[in-house]
Amino acid sequence: MNIEQIYKDSSALLEGHFKLSSGNHSQFYLQSAKVLEDPKTAKLLAEELAKQIKESGIKIDAVCSPALGGLIAGFALATALDVRFIFAERVDGQMTIRRGFEVKENENYVICEDIITTGGSALEAAKQIQNNGGNIVAFAALANRGFCKRNGTTNSPKENCKLPNNVPLFALDDFTFEMYSPENCPLCKDGSTAIKPGSRGN
Ligand code: ZN
């Protein structure tokens, strides 16, 4: 399965000159929600991710996603794994599990995101599961930005990866691209102007 092509075909992988939320510039931008716009594509990707997890032999009882970004990917993964799905959400900046969701003692959870950058939100959701007595046996994402090491590759995690290195991260592909400070951006030097992705009238 050519994940990069699926992202391109869904306009989820954009090429141009972008100003990222960090302030850095990049030639590429991942608009993860776009790849999940077509439910058939979401199902296909989640089934591929579920296959990787099943092949690892790790037993999963439930999927938990941090809202908002991880919800669709997590729900699709839970469907493919045929397990429960719950989510964690921020209340006054603090990740919490509410809405009557119950974490049972010693249940095995996979934390699922649409994309893992440094894994900060995924880690916060994981801590909430653990505080409620559940186990974190895996992290999962459709796309990995290359800061953390995904299962099956030999890359080393970058120092800003927040995920624990004793729990595997399952992802469909690495999307590692160069980021430049505005002063050192070769695209700026070529005379083009960086745009904020998604800022065209929305
Ligand atoms: Zn630039």
Coordinates of C-alpha atoms and ligand atoms in Angstrom, one line a residue:
M1 CA 0.0 0.0 0.0
N2 CA 1.5 3.4 -1.0
I3 CA 0.6 5.5 1.9
E4 CA 2.2 8.7 0.6
Q5 CA 0.2 8.4 -2.7
I6 CA -3.0 7.9 -0.8
Y7 CA -2.2 11.1 1.2
K8 CA -1.4 13.0 -2.0
D9 CA -4.5 11.8 -3.8
S10 CA -6.6 13.0 -0.8
S11 CA -4.9 16.4 -0.8
A12 CA -3.7 15.5 2.7
L13 CA 0.0 15.9 1.7
L14 CA 0.4 19.4 0.3
E15 CA 3.4 20.7 -1.5
G16 CA 4.3 24.4 -1.7
H17 CA 5.7 26.9 0.8
F18 CA 4.1 26.7 4.2
K19 CA 4.4 28.6 7.5
L20 CA 3.9 26.0 10.3
S21 CA 2.4 26.7 13.7
S22 CA 5.9 26.6 15.1
G23 CA 6.9 29.5 12.9
N24 CA 9.2 27.4 10.8
H25 CA 8.8 27.1 7.0
S26 CA 8.5 23.8 5.1
Q27 CA 7.9 22.7 1.5
F28 CA 5.4 20.1 2.7
Y29 CA 2.4 20.1 4.9
L30 CA 0.3 17.2 6.2
Q31 CA -3.5 18.0 6.5
S32 CA -4.3 14.8 8.3
A33 CA -8.0 15.2 8.5
K34 CA -8.3 15.3 4.7
V35 CA -7.2 11.6 4.3
L36 CA -10.1 10.6 6.6
E37 CA -12.7 12.6 4.7
D38 CA -13.6 9.6 2.6
P39 CA -14.8 6.8 5.0
K40 CA -13.6 4.1 2.5
T41 CA -10.0 5.5 2.7
A42 CA -10.3 5.8 6.5
K43 CA -11.4 2.2 6.7
L44 CA -8.6 1.0 4.4
L45 CA -5.9 2.8 6.4
A46 CA -7.2 1.6 9.8
E47 CA -7.4 -2.0 8.6
E48 CA -3.7 -1.8 7.5
L49 CA -2.8 -0.4 10.9
A50 CA -4.9 -3.0 12.7
K51 CA -3.1 -5.7 10.7
Q52 CA 0.3 -4.5 11.9
I53 CA -0.9 -4.5 15.5
K54 CA -2.5 -8.0 15.2
E55 CA 0.7 -9.3 13.7
S56 CA 2.7 -8.1 16.7
G57 CA 0.7 -10.4 18.9
I58 CA -0.1 -7.6 21.4
K59 CA -3.5 -8.1 22.9
I60 CA -5.7 -5.0 22.8
D61 CA -8.9 -4.5 24.8
A62 CA -9.7 -0.9 23.8
V63 CA -8.5 2.1 21.8
C64 CA -8.3 5.6 23.3
S65 CA -7.7 8.8 21.3
P66 CA -6.9 12.3 22.4
A67 CA -9.6 14.6 21.0
L68 CA -9.9 16.2 18.5
G69 CA -7.3 15.1 16.0
G70 CA -7.3 11.4 16.9
L71 CA -11.0 10.7 17.0
I72 CA -11.7 9.5 13.5
A73 CA -8.5 7.4 13.2
G74 CA -9.1 5.9 16.6
F75 CA -12.7 5.0 16.0
A76 CA -11.7 3.4 12.6
L77 CA -8.9 1.5 14.3
A78 CA -11.2 0.2 17.0
T79 CA -13.7 -0.9 14.4
A80 CA -10.9 -2.8 12.5
L81 CA -9.7 -4.4 15.8
D82 CA -13.3 -5.0 17.0
V83 CA -12.6 -3.5 20.4
R84 CA -14.1 -0.6 22.4
F85 CA -13.3 3.0 21.7
I86 CA -13.1 5.9 24.2
F87 CA -11.5 9.3 24.0
A88 CA -9.8 11.8 26.3
E89 CA -10.3 15.5 25.9
R90 CA -8.9 18.7 27.3
V91 CA -10.8 20.6 30.0
D92 CA -9.1 23.8 31.0
G93 CA -5.9 22.6 29.3
Q94 CA -5.9 19.3 31.3
M95 CA -6.4 16.0 29.4
T96 CA -9.3 14.1 31.1
I97 CA -11.6 11.1 30.5
R98 CA -15.2 12.0 31.0
R99 CA -18.6 11.3 29.5
G100 CA -19.0 8.2 31.5
F101 CA -16.2 6.3 29.9
E102 CA -14.8 3.6 32.2
V103 CA -11.3 2.3 32.2
K104 CA -11.3 -1.2 33.7
E105 CA -8.4 -2.4 35.9
N106 CA -5.6 -4.0 33.7
E107 CA -7.3 -3.4 30.4
N108 CA -4.8 -3.1 27.6
Y109 CA -5.1 0.1 25.6
V110 CA -3.6 1.4 22.4
I111 CA -3.5 5.2 22.2
C112 CA -4.3 6.3 18.6
E113 CA -3.7 9.6 16.8
D114 CA -4.1 10.6 13.2
I115 CA -0.5 11.8 13.2
I116 CA 2.3 11.6 15.8
T117 CA 4.6 14.6 15.9
T118 CA 6.4 14.6 19.2
G119 CA 3.6 12.5 20.8
G120 CA 2.7 15.0 23.6
S121 CA -1.1 14.6 23.5
A122 CA -0.9 10.9 23.1
L123 CA 1.3 10.7 26.2
E124 CA -1.1 12.8 28.2
A125 CA -4.0 10.5 27.2
A126 CA -1.9 7.5 28.1
K127 CA -1.3 8.9 31.6
Q128 CA -5.0 9.3 32.1
I129 CA -5.6 5.7 31.2
Q130 CA -2.8 4.6 33.5
N131 CA -4.2 6.8 36.4
N132 CA -7.5 4.9 36.0
G133 CA -5.8 1.5 36.2
G134 CA -5.4 0.6 32.5
N135 CA -2.3 -0.5 30.7
I136 CA -0.7 1.2 27.7
V137 CA 0.6 -1.6 25.4
A138 CA 1.0 0.4 22.2
F139 CA 0.7 3.8 20.5
A140 CA -0.6 4.0 17.0
A141 CA -1.0 6.7 14.3
L142 CA -1.7 6.7 10.6
A143 CA 1.3 9.0 10.0
N144 CA 4.5 9.5 11.9
R145 CA 6.4 12.8 11.4
G146 CA 9.7 11.1 12.1
F147 CA 10.4 12.4 15.6
C148 CA 9.5 9.1 17.2
K149 CA 10.5 5.7 16.1
R150 CA 7.8 3.6 14.5
N151 CA 7.8 -0.2 14.9
G152 CA 9.7 -2.1 12.2
T153 CA 12.1 0.7 11.4
T154 CA 15.7 1.2 12.6
N155 CA 15.5 5.0 12.9
S156 CA 16.4 6.4 16.3
P157 CA 13.9 8.6 18.0
K158 CA 14.8 12.3 18.1
E159 CA 15.3 13.9 21.5
N160 CA 12.0 15.8 21.4
C161 CA 10.0 12.6 21.0
K162 CA 7.8 12.3 24.2
L163 CA 6.7 8.7 23.8
P164 CA 8.3 6.1 26.1
N165 CA 10.7 3.9 24.2
N166 CA 9.6 0.7 25.8
V167 CA 6.1 0.9 24.2
P168 CA 5.9 0.3 20.4
L169 CA 4.5 2.9 18.1
F170 CA 2.7 1.5 15.1
A171 CA 2.3 3.8 12.1
L172 CA 1.7 3.3 8.4
D173 CA 4.5 5.6 7.2
D174 CA 7.1 8.2 8.1
F175 CA 6.6 11.7 6.8
T176 CA 9.9 13.3 7.6
F177 CA 10.4 16.7 6.0
E178 CA 12.9 19.5 6.4
M179 CA 11.8 22.5 8.4
Y180 CA 13.6 25.9 8.1
S181 CA 13.7 29.0 10.2
P182 CA 12.4 31.9 8.1
E183 CA 16.0 33.3 7.9
N184 CA 17.4 30.1 6.5
C185 CA 14.4 29.1 4.3
P186 CA 15.6 28.2 0.7
L187 CA 12.0 28.8 -0.6
C188 CA 12.0 32.4 0.8
K189 CA 15.5 32.9 -0.7
D190 CA 13.9 31.9 -4.1
G191 CA 11.5 34.8 -3.6
S192 CA 8.2 33.0 -2.7
T193 CA 6.1 33.8 0.3
A194 CA 5.1 31.2 2.9
I195 CA 1.4 30.8 3.5
K196 CA -0.4 29.3 6.5
P197 CA -1.9 26.0 5.4
G198 CA -5.7 26.0 5.4
S199 CA -5.8 29.8 5.6
R200 CA -7.4 30.4 2.2
G201 CA -10.6 31.9 3.3
N202 CA -11.2 29.4 6.1
Ligands
ZN1 ZN 10.1 30.2 3.6

